PDB file of C-alpha atoms in Angstrom:
ATOM      1  CA  MET V 360      -0.431  -9.762  62.669  1.00 97.00           C
ATOM      2  CA  LYS V 361      -0.238 -13.023  60.540  1.00 98.00           C
ATOM      3  CA  ILE V 362      -2.911 -15.410  59.496  1.00 98.00           C
ATOM      4  CA  ALA V 363      -2.475 -18.632  58.151  1.00 98.00           C
ATOM      5  CA  SER V 364      -4.485 -21.346  56.567  1.00 98.00           C
ATOM      6  CA  ARG V 365      -4.367 -25.028  57.979  1.00 97.00           C
ATOM      7  CA  ARG V 366      -5.990 -27.714  56.402  1.00 97.00           C
ATOM      8  CA  THR V 367      -7.665 -30.386  58.757  1.00 94.00           C
ATOM      9  CA  PRO V 368     -10.068 -33.134  58.867  1.00 91.00           C
ATOM     10  CA  PHE V 369     -12.355 -30.600  59.840  1.00 86.00           C
ATOM     11  CA  GLY V 370     -11.992 -28.058  56.782  1.00 92.00           C
ATOM     12  CA  ASP V 371      -9.645 -25.409  56.725  1.00 95.00           C
ATOM     13  CA  ARG V 372      -8.756 -23.494  59.834  1.00 96.00           C
ATOM     14  CA  LEU V 373      -7.550 -19.855  60.252  1.00 97.00           C
ATOM     15  CA  CYS V 374      -4.481 -20.027  62.705  1.00 97.00           C
ATOM     16  CA  PHE V 375      -1.878 -17.570  64.160  1.00 98.00           C
ATOM     17  CA  PRO V 376       1.555 -18.672  62.800  1.00 97.00           C
ATOM     18  CA  GLU V 377       4.997 -17.715  64.518  1.00 95.00           C
ATOM     19  CA  VAL V 378       3.728 -17.510  68.146  1.00 95.00           C
ATOM     20  CA  VAL V 379       4.254 -20.847  69.242  1.00 94.00           C
ATOM     21  CA  PRO V 380       7.413 -22.624  67.907  1.00 92.00           C
ATOM     22  CA  ARG V 381       6.512 -25.242  65.359  1.00 94.00           C
ATOM     23  CA  GLN V 382       2.705 -24.860  65.892  1.00 96.00           C
ATOM     24  CA  LEU V 383      -0.243 -22.973  64.586  1.00 97.00           C
ATOM     25  CA  ILE V 384      -2.759 -21.248  66.986  1.00 97.00           C
ATOM     26  CA  ASP V 385      -6.537 -22.078  65.554  1.00 96.00           C
ATOM     27  CA  ILE V 386      -8.084 -18.818  65.864  1.00 97.00           C
ATOM     28  CA  GLN V 387     -11.878 -20.093  66.829  1.00 95.00           C
ATOM     29  CA  ALA V 388     -10.210 -22.539  69.399  1.00 95.00           C
ATOM     30  CA  ALA V 389      -8.259 -19.768  71.088  1.00 95.00           C
ATOM     31  CA  PHE V 390     -11.329 -17.606  71.181  1.00 96.00           C
ATOM     32  CA  VAL V 391     -13.132 -20.315  73.029  1.00 95.00           C
ATOM     33  CA  ARG V 392     -10.210 -20.951  75.536  1.00 94.00           C
ATOM     34  CA  ARG V 393     -10.043 -17.399  76.086  1.00 94.00           C
ATOM     35  CA  SER V 394     -13.593 -17.141  76.952  1.00 94.00           C
ATOM     36  CA  GLN V 395     -13.596 -20.076  79.155  1.00 93.00           C
ATOM     37  CA  THR V 396     -10.648 -18.680  81.029  1.00 91.00           C
ATOM     38  CA  GLU V 397     -13.100 -15.586  81.748  1.00 93.00           C
ATOM     39  CA  GLY V 398     -15.872 -17.933  82.952  1.00 95.00           C
ATOM     40  CA  VAL V 399     -17.843 -18.301  80.052  1.00 96.00           C
ATOM     41  CA  HIS V 400     -19.442 -21.885  79.597  1.00 96.00           C
ATOM     42  CA  ARG V 401     -17.826 -23.824  76.804  1.00 93.00           C
ATOM     43  CA  ASP V 402     -21.142 -24.013  74.626  1.00 96.00           C
ATOM     44  CA  ASP V 403     -21.823 -20.546  74.867  1.00 96.00           C
ATOM     45  CA  ALA V 404     -18.269 -19.611  73.906  1.00 93.00           C
ATOM     46  CA  LEU V 405     -18.488 -21.867  70.805  1.00 94.00           C
ATOM     47  CA  ALA V 406     -21.638 -20.296  69.832  1.00 95.00           C
ATOM     48  CA  ARG V 407     -20.067 -16.812  70.096  1.00 93.00           C
ATOM     49  CA  ALA V 408     -16.847 -18.041  68.269  1.00 92.00           C
ATOM     50  CA  ARG V 409     -19.067 -18.996  65.504  1.00 91.00           C
ATOM     51  CA  ARG V 410     -20.774 -15.850  65.185  1.00 90.00           C
ATOM     52  CA  ALA V 411     -17.683 -13.780  65.467  1.00 89.00           C
ATOM     53  CA  LEU V 412     -14.929 -15.544  63.735  1.00 92.00           C
ATOM     54  CA  SER V 413     -16.666 -17.804  61.039  1.00 84.00           C
ATOM     55  CA  GLY V 414     -15.790 -18.407  57.490  1.00 88.00           C
ATOM     56  CA  ASP V 415     -12.394 -17.785  55.820  1.00 95.00           C
ATOM     57  CA  LEU V 416     -10.497 -14.577  55.372  1.00 97.00           C
ATOM     58  CA  PRO V 417     -13.124 -12.813  53.259  1.00 97.00           C
ATOM     59  CA  ALA V 418     -15.792 -13.607  55.095  1.00 96.00           C
ATOM     60  CA  LEU V 419     -13.692 -12.034  58.442  1.00 96.00           C
ATOM     61  CA  LEU V 420     -13.043  -8.788  56.590  1.00 97.00           C
ATOM     62  CA  GLN V 421     -16.879  -8.590  55.463  1.00 96.00           C
ATOM     63  CA  ALA V 422     -17.936  -8.708  59.091  1.00 94.00           C
ATOM     64  CA  ASP V 423     -15.072  -6.633  60.214  1.00 94.00           C
ATOM     65  CA  PRO V 424     -12.654  -5.003  57.902  1.00 95.00           C
ATOM     66  CA  GLU V 425     -10.530  -4.034  60.597  1.00 95.00           C
ATOM     67  CA  LEU V 426     -10.270  -7.565  62.049  1.00 96.00           C
ATOM     68  CA  THR V 427     -10.823  -6.092  65.660  1.00 96.00           C
ATOM     69  CA  ALA V 428     -11.938  -9.453  67.136  1.00 94.00           C
ATOM     70  CA  VAL V 429      -9.225 -11.458  65.580  1.00 97.00           C
ATOM     71  CA  ARG V 430      -6.632  -8.934  66.971  1.00 97.00           C
ATOM     72  CA  ARG V 431      -7.985  -9.280  70.403  1.00 96.00           C
ATOM     73  CA  VAL V 432      -7.550 -13.026  70.235  1.00 96.00           C
ATOM     74  CA  PHE V 433      -4.044 -12.726  68.667  1.00 97.00           C
ATOM     75  CA  ASP V 434      -3.074 -10.155  71.622  1.00 97.00           C
ATOM     76  CA  TRP V 435      -4.630 -12.861  74.173  1.00 96.00           C
ATOM     77  CA  ALA V 436      -2.597 -15.706  72.561  1.00 95.00           C
ATOM     78  CA  VAL V 437       0.840 -13.991  72.538  1.00 96.00           C
ATOM     79  CA  ASP V 438       0.212 -13.111  76.372  1.00 95.00           C
ATOM     80  CA  HIS V 439      -0.742 -16.606  76.855  1.00 92.00           C
ATOM     81  CA  ALA V 440       1.372 -18.782  74.701  1.00 89.00           C
ATOM     82  CA  GLY V 441       3.488 -19.721  77.507  1.00 83.00           C
ATOM     83  CA  THR V 442       1.076 -20.309  80.595  1.00 87.00           C
ATOM     84  CA  GLY V 443      -0.544 -23.534  79.550  1.00 83.00           C
ATOM     85  CA  ASP V 444      -3.824 -21.662  78.752  1.00 84.00           C
ATOM     86  CA  LEU V 445      -3.282 -22.618  74.967  1.00 88.00           C
ATOM     87  CA  ASP V 446      -4.273 -26.200  75.550  1.00 83.00           C
ATOM     88  CA  GLU V 447      -3.674 -28.906  72.836  1.00 86.00           C
ATOM     89  CA  ASP V 448      -7.133 -28.207  71.393  1.00 88.00           C
ATOM     90  CA  CYS V 449      -5.908 -25.014  70.303  1.00 93.00           C
ATOM     91  CA  LEU V 450      -2.909 -26.176  68.215  1.00 95.00           C
ATOM     92  CA  TRP V 451      -2.048 -27.635  65.108  1.00 96.00           C
ATOM     93  CA  SER V 452       1.451 -28.717  63.718  1.00 95.00           C
ATOM     94  CA  ASP V 453       2.644 -26.246  61.232  1.00 95.00           C
ATOM     95  CA  GLU V 454       3.571 -29.039  58.591  1.00 94.00           C
ATOM     96  CA  PRO V 455       4.286 -27.111  55.148  1.00 93.00           C
ATOM     97  CA  GLY V 456       2.114 -29.238  52.939  1.00 94.00           C
ATOM     98  CA  ARG V 457      -0.782 -28.694  55.395  1.00 96.00           C
ATOM     99  CA  LEU V 458      -0.907 -25.149  54.712  1.00 98.00           C
ATOM    100  CA  GLY V 459      -3.760 -23.833  52.189  1.00 98.00           C
ATOM    101  CA  PRO V 460      -4.074 -20.473  50.495  1.00 98.00           C
ATOM    102  CA  PRO V 461      -4.450 -17.945  53.488  1.00 98.00           C
ATOM    103  CA  ILE V 462      -6.806 -15.457  51.465  1.00 98.00           C
ATOM    104  CA  GLY V 463      -9.769 -18.285  51.432  1.00 96.00           C
ATOM    105  CA  ARG V 464     -11.957 -17.892  48.135  1.00 96.00           C
ATOM    106  CA  PRO V 465     -11.904 -14.332  47.342  1.00 97.00           C
ATOM    107  CA  ARG V 466     -14.660 -13.153  44.669  1.00 97.00           C
ATOM    108  CA  THR V 467     -12.066 -11.367  42.611  1.00 97.00           C
ATOM    109  CA  ILE V 468      -8.486 -11.882  41.623  1.00 98.00           C
ATOM    110  CA  TRP V 469      -6.831  -9.252  39.370  1.00 98.00           C
ATOM    111  CA  CYS V 470      -3.330  -9.428  38.137  1.00 97.00           C
ATOM    112  CA  MET V 471      -1.191  -6.440  36.873  1.00 96.00           C
ATOM    113  CA  LEU V 472       0.535  -7.175  33.603  1.00 94.00           C
ATOM    114  CA  ALA V 473       3.814  -5.136  32.782  1.00 93.00           C
ATOM    115  CA  ASN V 474       4.217  -3.295  35.827  1.00 96.00           C
ATOM    116  CA  PHE V 475       7.872  -3.674  36.106  1.00 96.00           C
ATOM    117  CA  PRO V 476      10.908  -2.760  33.816  1.00 94.00           C
ATOM    118  CA  ARG V 477      11.814  -5.881  31.377  1.00 81.00           C
ATOM    119  CA  GLU V 478      15.486  -4.858  31.751  1.00 73.00           C
ATOM    120  CA  ARG V 479      17.633  -3.144  34.508  1.00 61.00           C
ATOM    121  CA  PRO V 480      20.622  -0.704  33.653  1.00 52.00           C
ATOM    122  CA  GLY V 481      24.083  -2.543  33.723  1.00 46.00           C
ATOM    123  CA  ALA V 482      22.187  -5.711  33.395  1.00 44.00           C
ATOM    124  CA  VAL V 483      23.526  -8.181  30.561  1.00 38.00           C
ATOM    125  CA  GLY V 484      22.049  -7.150  27.290  1.00 35.00           C
ATOM    126  CA  ALA V 485      20.449  -3.981  28.755  1.00 37.00           C
ATOM    127  CA  VAL V 486      20.629  -0.695  26.570  1.00 34.00           C
ATOM    128  CA  THR V 487      22.993   1.870  28.650  1.00 33.00           C
ATOM    129  CA  SER V 488      23.942   4.445  25.960  1.00 33.00           C
ATOM    130  CA  ASP V 489      22.886   8.036  26.613  1.00 39.00           C
ATOM    131  CA  THR V 490      21.278   7.577  23.150  1.00 36.00           C
ATOM    132  CA  ALA V 491      19.339   4.732  23.674  1.00 37.00           C
ATOM    133  CA  PRO V 492      15.635   5.307  23.041  1.00 39.00           C
ATOM    134  CA  GLN V 493      13.094   6.524  25.888  1.00 42.00           C
ATOM    135  CA  ARG V 494      11.123   3.786  27.300  1.00 50.00           C
ATOM    136  CA  THR V 495       7.361   4.628  27.081  1.00 58.00           C
ATOM    137  CA  VAL V 496       5.540   3.351  30.248  1.00 66.00           C
ATOM    138  CA  ARG V 497       1.995   2.244  29.201  1.00 77.00           C
ATOM    139  CA  GLY V 498      -1.113   2.675  31.297  1.00 88.00           C
ATOM    140  CA  PRO V 499      -1.961  -0.122  33.857  1.00 93.00           C
ATOM    141  CA  GLN V 500      -3.176  -3.118  32.394  1.00 93.00           C
ATOM    142  CA  GLY V 501      -4.148  -6.670  33.874  1.00 94.00           C
ATOM    143  CA  CYS V 502      -6.415  -9.678  33.718  1.00 94.00           C
ATOM    144  CA  LEU V 503      -8.658 -11.434  36.017  1.00 96.00           C
ATOM    145  CA  LYS V 504      -7.368 -14.868  37.635  1.00 97.00           C
ATOM    146  CA  ALA V 505      -9.496 -17.877  38.017  1.00 97.00           C
ATOM    147  CA  ILE V 506     -10.390 -18.403  41.562  1.00 97.00           C
ATOM    148  CA  SER V 507     -10.116 -22.001  41.048  1.00 97.00           C
ATOM    149  CA  ALA V 508      -6.365 -21.889  40.158  1.00 98.00           C
ATOM    150  CA  LEU V 509      -5.467 -20.973  43.797  1.00 98.00           C
ATOM    151  CA  ALA V 510      -3.039 -23.164  45.361  1.00 98.00           C
ATOM    152  CA  GLY V 511      -1.400 -23.491  48.993  1.00 98.00           C
ATOM    153  CA  PRO V 512       2.314 -22.168  49.553  1.00 98.00           C
ATOM    154  CA  HIS V 513       3.759 -25.842  49.376  1.00 98.00           C
ATOM    155  CA  ASP V 514       1.488 -27.440  46.786  1.00 98.00           C
ATOM    156  CA  ASP V 515       2.695 -29.093  43.747  1.00 98.00           C
ATOM    157  CA  LEU V 516       2.594 -26.847  40.754  1.00 98.00           C
ATOM    158  CA  ARG V 517       0.764 -28.876  38.055  1.00 98.00           C
ATOM    159  CA  TYR V 518       2.611 -28.484  34.566  1.00 98.00           C
ATOM    160  CA  PRO V 519      -0.299 -29.017  32.053  1.00 97.00           C
ATOM    161  CA  ALA V 520      -0.070 -31.455  29.338  1.00 95.00           C
ATOM    162  CA  ILE V 521      -0.793 -28.783  26.747  1.00 96.00           C
ATOM    163  CA  SER V 522       1.816 -26.180  27.509  1.00 96.00           C
ATOM    164  CA  GLU V 523       5.564 -26.272  27.228  1.00 95.00           C
ATOM    165  CA  LYS V 524       5.916 -22.614  28.637  1.00 95.00           C
ATOM    166  CA  VAL V 525       5.241 -22.415  32.228  1.00 97.00           C
ATOM    167  CA  ASP V 526       6.115 -19.238  33.419  1.00 95.00           C
ATOM    168  CA  PRO V 527       6.005 -18.727  37.537  1.00 97.00           C
ATOM    169  CA  GLU V 528       6.068 -14.772  38.745  1.00 97.00           C
ATOM    170  CA  MET V 529       6.635 -13.985  42.087  1.00 97.00           C
ATOM    171  CA  GLU V 530       4.566 -10.823  42.966  1.00 98.00           C
ATOM    172  CA  LEU V 531       3.133  -8.903  46.007  1.00 98.00           C
ATOM    173  CA  ALA V 532      -0.509  -9.220  46.173  1.00 98.00           C
ATOM    174  CA  VAL V 533      -2.924  -6.470  48.092  1.00 98.00           C
ATOM    175  CA  VAL V 534      -5.810  -7.934  49.995  1.00 98.00           C
ATOM    176  CA  ILE V 535      -8.716  -5.642  50.144  1.00 98.00           C
ATOM    177  CA  GLY V 536     -10.699  -4.584  53.577  1.00 98.00           C
ATOM    178  CA  PRO V 537     -14.010  -2.508  52.974  1.00 97.00           C
ATOM    179  CA  ARG V 538     -15.809  -2.697  50.049  1.00 97.00           C
ATOM    180  CA  SER V 539     -14.267  -0.199  47.445  1.00 97.00           C
ATOM    181  CA  ARG V 540     -15.404   1.672  44.345  1.00 97.00           C
ATOM    182  CA  HIS V 541     -14.129   4.744  42.942  1.00 98.00           C
ATOM    183  CA  LEU V 542     -11.165   5.044  45.392  1.00 98.00           C
ATOM    184  CA  THR V 543      -8.926   8.257  45.118  1.00 98.00           C
ATOM    185  CA  PRO V 544      -5.125   8.276  45.463  1.00 97.00           C
ATOM    186  CA  GLU V 545      -5.795   9.905  49.012  1.00 97.00           C
ATOM    187  CA  THR V 546      -8.294   7.057  50.036  1.00 97.00           C
ATOM    188  CA  ALA V 547      -6.795   4.037  48.049  1.00 98.00           C
ATOM    189  CA  MET V 548      -4.300   2.803  51.066  1.00 98.00           C
ATOM    190  CA  GLY V 549      -7.012   2.858  53.443  1.00 97.00           C
ATOM    191  CA  ALA V 550      -8.726   0.059  51.478  1.00 98.00           C
ATOM    192  CA  VAL V 551      -5.811  -2.093  51.954  1.00 98.00           C
ATOM    193  CA  ALA V 552      -6.226  -4.791  54.726  1.00 98.00           C
ATOM    194  CA  GLY V 553      -3.030  -6.493  54.163  1.00 98.00           C
ATOM    195  CA  TYR V 554      -0.566  -8.267  51.813  1.00 98.00           C
ATOM    196  CA  VAL V 555       0.118 -12.035  50.575  1.00 98.00           C
ATOM    197  CA  GLY V 556       2.851 -13.435  48.561  1.00 98.00           C
ATOM    198  CA  PHE V 557       1.515 -14.541  45.267  1.00 98.00           C
ATOM    199  CA  CYS V 558       3.166 -16.496  42.542  1.00 98.00           C
ATOM    200  CA  ASP V 559       1.254 -15.704  39.599  1.00 97.00           C
ATOM    201  CA  ILE V 560       1.763 -18.427  36.956  1.00 97.00           C
ATOM    202  CA  GLY V 561       0.985 -18.602  33.440  1.00 96.00           C
ATOM    203  CA  SER V 562       1.431 -20.770  30.198  1.00 96.00           C
ATOM    204  CA  ARG V 563       2.601 -18.281  27.552  1.00 92.00           C
ATOM    205  CA  ASP V 564       2.272 -20.619  24.606  1.00 94.00           C
ATOM    206  CA  VAL V 565      -1.566 -21.422  25.456  1.00 95.00           C
ATOM    207  CA  SER V 566      -2.176 -17.539  25.643  1.00 92.00           C
ATOM    208  CA  GLU V 567      -0.588 -17.194  22.374  1.00 92.00           C
ATOM    209  CA  ARG V 568      -2.705 -19.865  20.905  1.00 93.00           C
ATOM    210  CA  ASP V 569      -5.812 -17.970  22.427  1.00 91.00           C
ATOM    211  CA  ASN V 570      -5.168 -14.971  20.513  1.00 91.00           C
ATOM    212  CA  ASN V 571      -2.880 -13.750  23.055  1.00 88.00           C
ATOM    213  CA  ARG V 572      -5.605 -13.778  25.726  1.00 89.00           C
ATOM    214  CA  MET V 573      -4.469 -14.300  29.296  1.00 88.00           C
ATOM    215  CA  ASP V 574      -7.189 -15.681  31.136  1.00 88.00           C
ATOM    216  CA  ARG V 575      -6.972 -19.275  30.119  1.00 93.00           C
ATOM    217  CA  GLY V 576      -3.268 -19.313  29.911  1.00 94.00           C
ATOM    218  CA  LYS V 577      -3.262 -18.009  33.560  1.00 95.00           C
ATOM    219  CA  GLY V 578      -6.178 -19.964  34.912  1.00 96.00           C
ATOM    220  CA  PHE V 579      -4.811 -23.684  35.260  1.00 97.00           C
ATOM    221  CA  ASP V 580      -5.382 -25.381  38.660  1.00 97.00           C
ATOM    222  CA  THR V 581      -2.273 -24.348  40.881  1.00 98.00           C
ATOM    223  CA  TYR V 582      -1.498 -21.463  38.695  1.00 98.00           C
ATOM    224  CA  GLY V 583      -2.226 -18.942  41.822  1.00 98.00           C
ATOM    225  CA  ILE V 584       0.211 -20.082  44.789  1.00 98.00           C
ATOM    226  CA  THR V 585      -0.268 -18.214  47.665  1.00 98.00           C
ATOM    227  CA  GLY V 586       1.044 -17.583  51.104  1.00 95.00           C
ATOM    228  CA  PRO V 587       2.259 -18.814  53.268  1.00 98.00           C
ATOM    229  CA  TRP V 588       0.360 -16.287  55.399  1.00 97.00           C
ATOM    230  CA  PHE V 589      -1.633 -13.078  55.117  1.00 98.00           C
ATOM    231  CA  VAL V 590       0.112 -10.159  57.004  1.00 98.00           C
ATOM    232  CA  THR V 591      -1.906  -7.012  58.089  1.00 98.00           C
ATOM    233  CA  ALA V 592      -0.975  -3.786  56.581  1.00 98.00           C
ATOM    234  CA  ASP V 593       0.183  -2.231  59.764  1.00 97.00           C
ATOM    235  CA  GLU V 594       3.185  -4.929  59.797  1.00 97.00           C
ATOM    236  CA  ILE V 595       4.401  -3.546  56.701  1.00 98.00           C
ATOM    237  CA  ALA V 596       6.128  -0.031  57.054  1.00 96.00           C
ATOM    238  CA  ASP V 597       6.190   0.512  53.300  1.00 98.00           C
ATOM    239  CA  PRO V 598       4.920  -1.954  50.562  1.00 98.00           C
ATOM    240  CA  HIS V 599       6.625   0.006  47.893  1.00 98.00           C
ATOM    241  CA  ARG V 600       9.901  -1.091  49.497  1.00 98.00           C
ATOM    242  CA  LEU V 601      10.134  -5.069  49.471  1.00 98.00           C
ATOM    243  CA  SER V 602      12.316  -7.243  47.879  1.00 98.00           C
ATOM    244  CA  ILE V 603      11.226  -9.910  45.744  1.00 98.00           C
ATOM    245  CA  ARG V 604      13.266 -12.776  45.065  1.00 97.00           C
ATOM    246  CA  SER V 605      12.950 -16.355  43.403  1.00 97.00           C
ATOM    247  CA  TRP V 606      14.910 -19.441  42.757  1.00 97.00           C
ATOM    248  CA  VAL V 607      14.567 -22.376  40.519  1.00 97.00           C
ATOM    249  CA  ASN V 608      16.400 -25.477  41.806  1.00 97.00           C
ATOM    250  CA  GLY V 609      18.630 -23.274  43.981  1.00 97.00           C
ATOM    251  CA  GLU V 610      19.409 -20.699  41.258  1.00 97.00           C
ATOM    252  CA  LEU V 611      18.492 -17.228  41.974  1.00 96.00           C
ATOM    253  CA  ARG V 612      16.393 -15.806  38.990  1.00 95.00           C
ATOM    254  CA  GLN V 613      14.545 -12.964  40.235  1.00 96.00           C
ATOM    255  CA  ASP V 614      16.136 -10.377  42.428  1.00 96.00           C
ATOM    256  CA  GLY V 615      13.966  -7.156  42.427  1.00 96.00           C
ATOM    257  CA  SER V 616      11.980  -4.603  44.597  1.00 97.00           C
ATOM    258  CA  THR V 617       8.423  -3.293  44.603  1.00 98.00           C
ATOM    259  CA  ALA V 618      10.122  -0.042  44.566  1.00 97.00           C
ATOM    260  CA  GLU V 619      10.645  -0.598  40.624  1.00 97.00           C
ATOM    261  CA  MET V 620       6.771  -0.655  39.801  1.00 97.00           C
ATOM    262  CA  PHE V 621       5.689   1.627  37.159  1.00 97.00           C
ATOM    263  CA  HIS V 622       2.395   1.961  38.591  1.00 97.00           C
ATOM    264  CA  SER V 623       2.012   2.468  42.627  1.00 97.00           C
ATOM    265  CA  ILE V 624      -0.536   0.305  44.718  1.00 98.00           C
ATOM    266  CA  PRO V 625      -2.535   3.350  44.991  1.00 98.00           C
ATOM    267  CA  ASP V 626      -2.481   4.158  41.495  1.00 97.00           C
ATOM    268  CA  GLN V 627      -3.349   0.461  40.644  1.00 98.00           C
ATOM    269  CA  LEU V 628      -6.658   0.662  42.929  1.00 98.00           C
ATOM    270  CA  VAL V 629      -7.732   3.777  41.622  1.00 98.00           C
ATOM    271  CA  TRP V 630      -7.492   2.483  38.035  1.00 98.00           C
ATOM    272  CA  LEU V 631      -9.057  -0.661  38.912  1.00 97.00           C
ATOM    273  CA  THR V 632     -11.916   0.584  41.050  1.00 98.00           C
ATOM    274  CA  GLU V 633     -13.072   2.952  38.259  1.00 97.00           C
ATOM    275  CA  ALA V 634     -14.562  -0.319  36.896  1.00 96.00           C
ATOM    276  CA  LEU V 635     -14.773  -2.829  39.137  1.00 95.00           C
ATOM    277  CA  THR V 636     -16.405  -2.760  43.183  1.00 98.00           C
ATOM    278  CA  LEU V 637     -13.741  -4.640  45.200  1.00 98.00           C
ATOM    279  CA  ALA V 638     -15.252  -6.825  47.912  1.00 98.00           C
ATOM    280  CA  PRO V 639     -13.723  -7.770  51.304  1.00 98.00           C
ATOM    281  CA  GLY V 640     -10.652 -10.141  50.874  1.00 98.00           C
ATOM    282  CA  ASP V 641     -10.382  -9.488  47.149  1.00 98.00           C
ATOM    283  CA  VAL V 642      -7.088  -9.799  45.739  1.00 98.00           C
ATOM    284  CA  LEU V 643      -4.724  -7.455  43.609  1.00 98.00           C
ATOM    285  CA  SER V 644      -1.550  -9.007  42.495  1.00 98.00           C
ATOM    286  CA  THR V 645       0.861  -6.017  41.566  1.00 98.00           C
ATOM    287  CA  GLY V 646       3.229  -7.589  39.071  1.00 96.00           C
ATOM    288  CA  THR V 647       6.667  -9.118  39.127  1.00 96.00           C
ATOM    289  CA  PRO V 648      10.112  -7.861  38.616  1.00 95.00           C
ATOM    290  CA  LEU V 649      12.416  -9.071  35.516  1.00 93.00           C
ATOM    291  CA  GLY V 650      13.934 -12.596  35.445  1.00 90.00           C
ATOM    292  CA  HIS V 651      11.129 -14.697  35.841  1.00 85.00           C
ATOM    293  CA  PRO V 652      12.140 -18.165  34.506  1.00 86.00           C
ATOM    294  CA  LEU V 653      10.363 -20.862  32.571  1.00 94.00           C
ATOM    295  CA  VAL V 654      10.214 -24.270  34.284  1.00 97.00           C
ATOM    296  CA  ARG V 655       9.751 -28.018  33.843  1.00 97.00           C
ATOM    297  CA  PRO V 656       8.392 -30.982  35.727  1.00 97.00           C
ATOM    298  CA  GLY V 657      11.179 -31.928  38.162  1.00 97.00           C
ATOM    299  CA  ASP V 658      11.939 -28.330  39.105  1.00 98.00           C
ATOM    300  CA  VAL V 659      11.690 -26.755  42.609  1.00 98.00           C
ATOM    301  CA  VAL V 660      10.504 -23.136  42.684  1.00 98.00           C
ATOM    302  CA  ARG V 661      11.246 -21.025  45.605  1.00 98.00           C
ATOM    303  CA  GLY V 662       9.655 -17.401  46.028  1.00 98.00           C
ATOM    304  CA  GLU V 663      10.251 -14.846  48.907  1.00 98.00           C
ATOM    305  CA  ILE V 664       8.763 -11.363  49.488  1.00 98.00           C
ATOM    306  CA  GLU V 665      10.356  -9.448  52.336  1.00 98.00           C
ATOM    307  CA  GLY V 666       8.064  -9.768  55.482  1.00 97.00           C
ATOM    308  CA  LEU V 667       5.586 -12.269  53.757  1.00 98.00           C
ATOM    309  CA  GLY V 668       7.539 -15.279  53.999  1.00 97.00           C
ATOM    310  CA  THR V 669       8.305 -17.985  51.453  1.00 98.00           C
ATOM    311  CA  VAL V 670       6.555 -20.592  48.938  1.00 98.00           C
ATOM    312  CA  GLU V 671       8.072 -23.449  47.609  1.00 98.00           C
ATOM    313  CA  ASN V 672       6.808 -25.812  45.255  1.00 98.00           C
ATOM    314  CA  ARG V 673       7.756 -28.811  43.095  1.00 98.00           C
ATOM    315  CA  VAL V 674       6.890 -28.818  39.559  1.00 98.00           C
ATOM    316  CA  VAL V 675       4.830 -32.003  38.454  1.00 98.00           C
ATOM    317  CA  LEU V 676       3.237 -33.212  35.226  1.00 95.00           C
ATOM    318  CA  ASP V 677      -0.434 -32.784  35.561  1.00 92.00           C
ATOM    319  CA  LYS V 678      -1.635 -36.100  34.120  1.00 80.00           C
TER     320      LYS V 678
END
């Protein structure tokens, strides 16, 4: 199941993408329509929808980490997509520029650092000799990301006037279902509600000026491009076997796989929940393969993760 966030005059609406061509199905509206077809009065159906399906993705996961009510609506919508039961009140156009971050407003976003090799055997400039020094893999490391950095999958990437080294990194991000602390290797994947594409952007020169602290350099507005949709965990057979690619102005820059991670998703979650309680809807972005580029105003950045869709963003100077 996929969930998108559609910006509307009535606020952001959670929707099902890719069920009806070129349209999004409003989840609350579909709940109401389903109830009406079962004989429930519209006013009562609206009240039930507000109780069962209100808020953003973190709120839904807090109420029901398994998203049981949402899945029932999804199954009904799929079955009735061509019957006329989904009237125009249930549908929004799927204009890319209208999509917001599908993860809503999580309490915590944690970004892993240095979780992929910085060179690949056989690559230009890579050390390939049998006498090459053995790489030492560090323990997990990362930093918090400002919630205010979140942006939609097709929003402009705003290039700060105080930076000259803006670095977009396409990453697989994990979305937490049940509240979690002290996870173990055996329980960690059970805490994963689903996945989302996450372009973790940073300003290297700002971090260098800040005594190598990452938080401000990674916290600028639009530095957390997310989407295009949240995908439930059951849709992804193996999150450690997904391709990650990114392009700048049509030129391929990143072409890697989550199989290259030094620290697996369970390892990351175990390490992180030794210190933090992760709440429903919280996000762990798992790091990026080599090849991530520096960009300039006027560039177009595109990122893609297998099974999770594509983000594409124009780089504009933030005035």
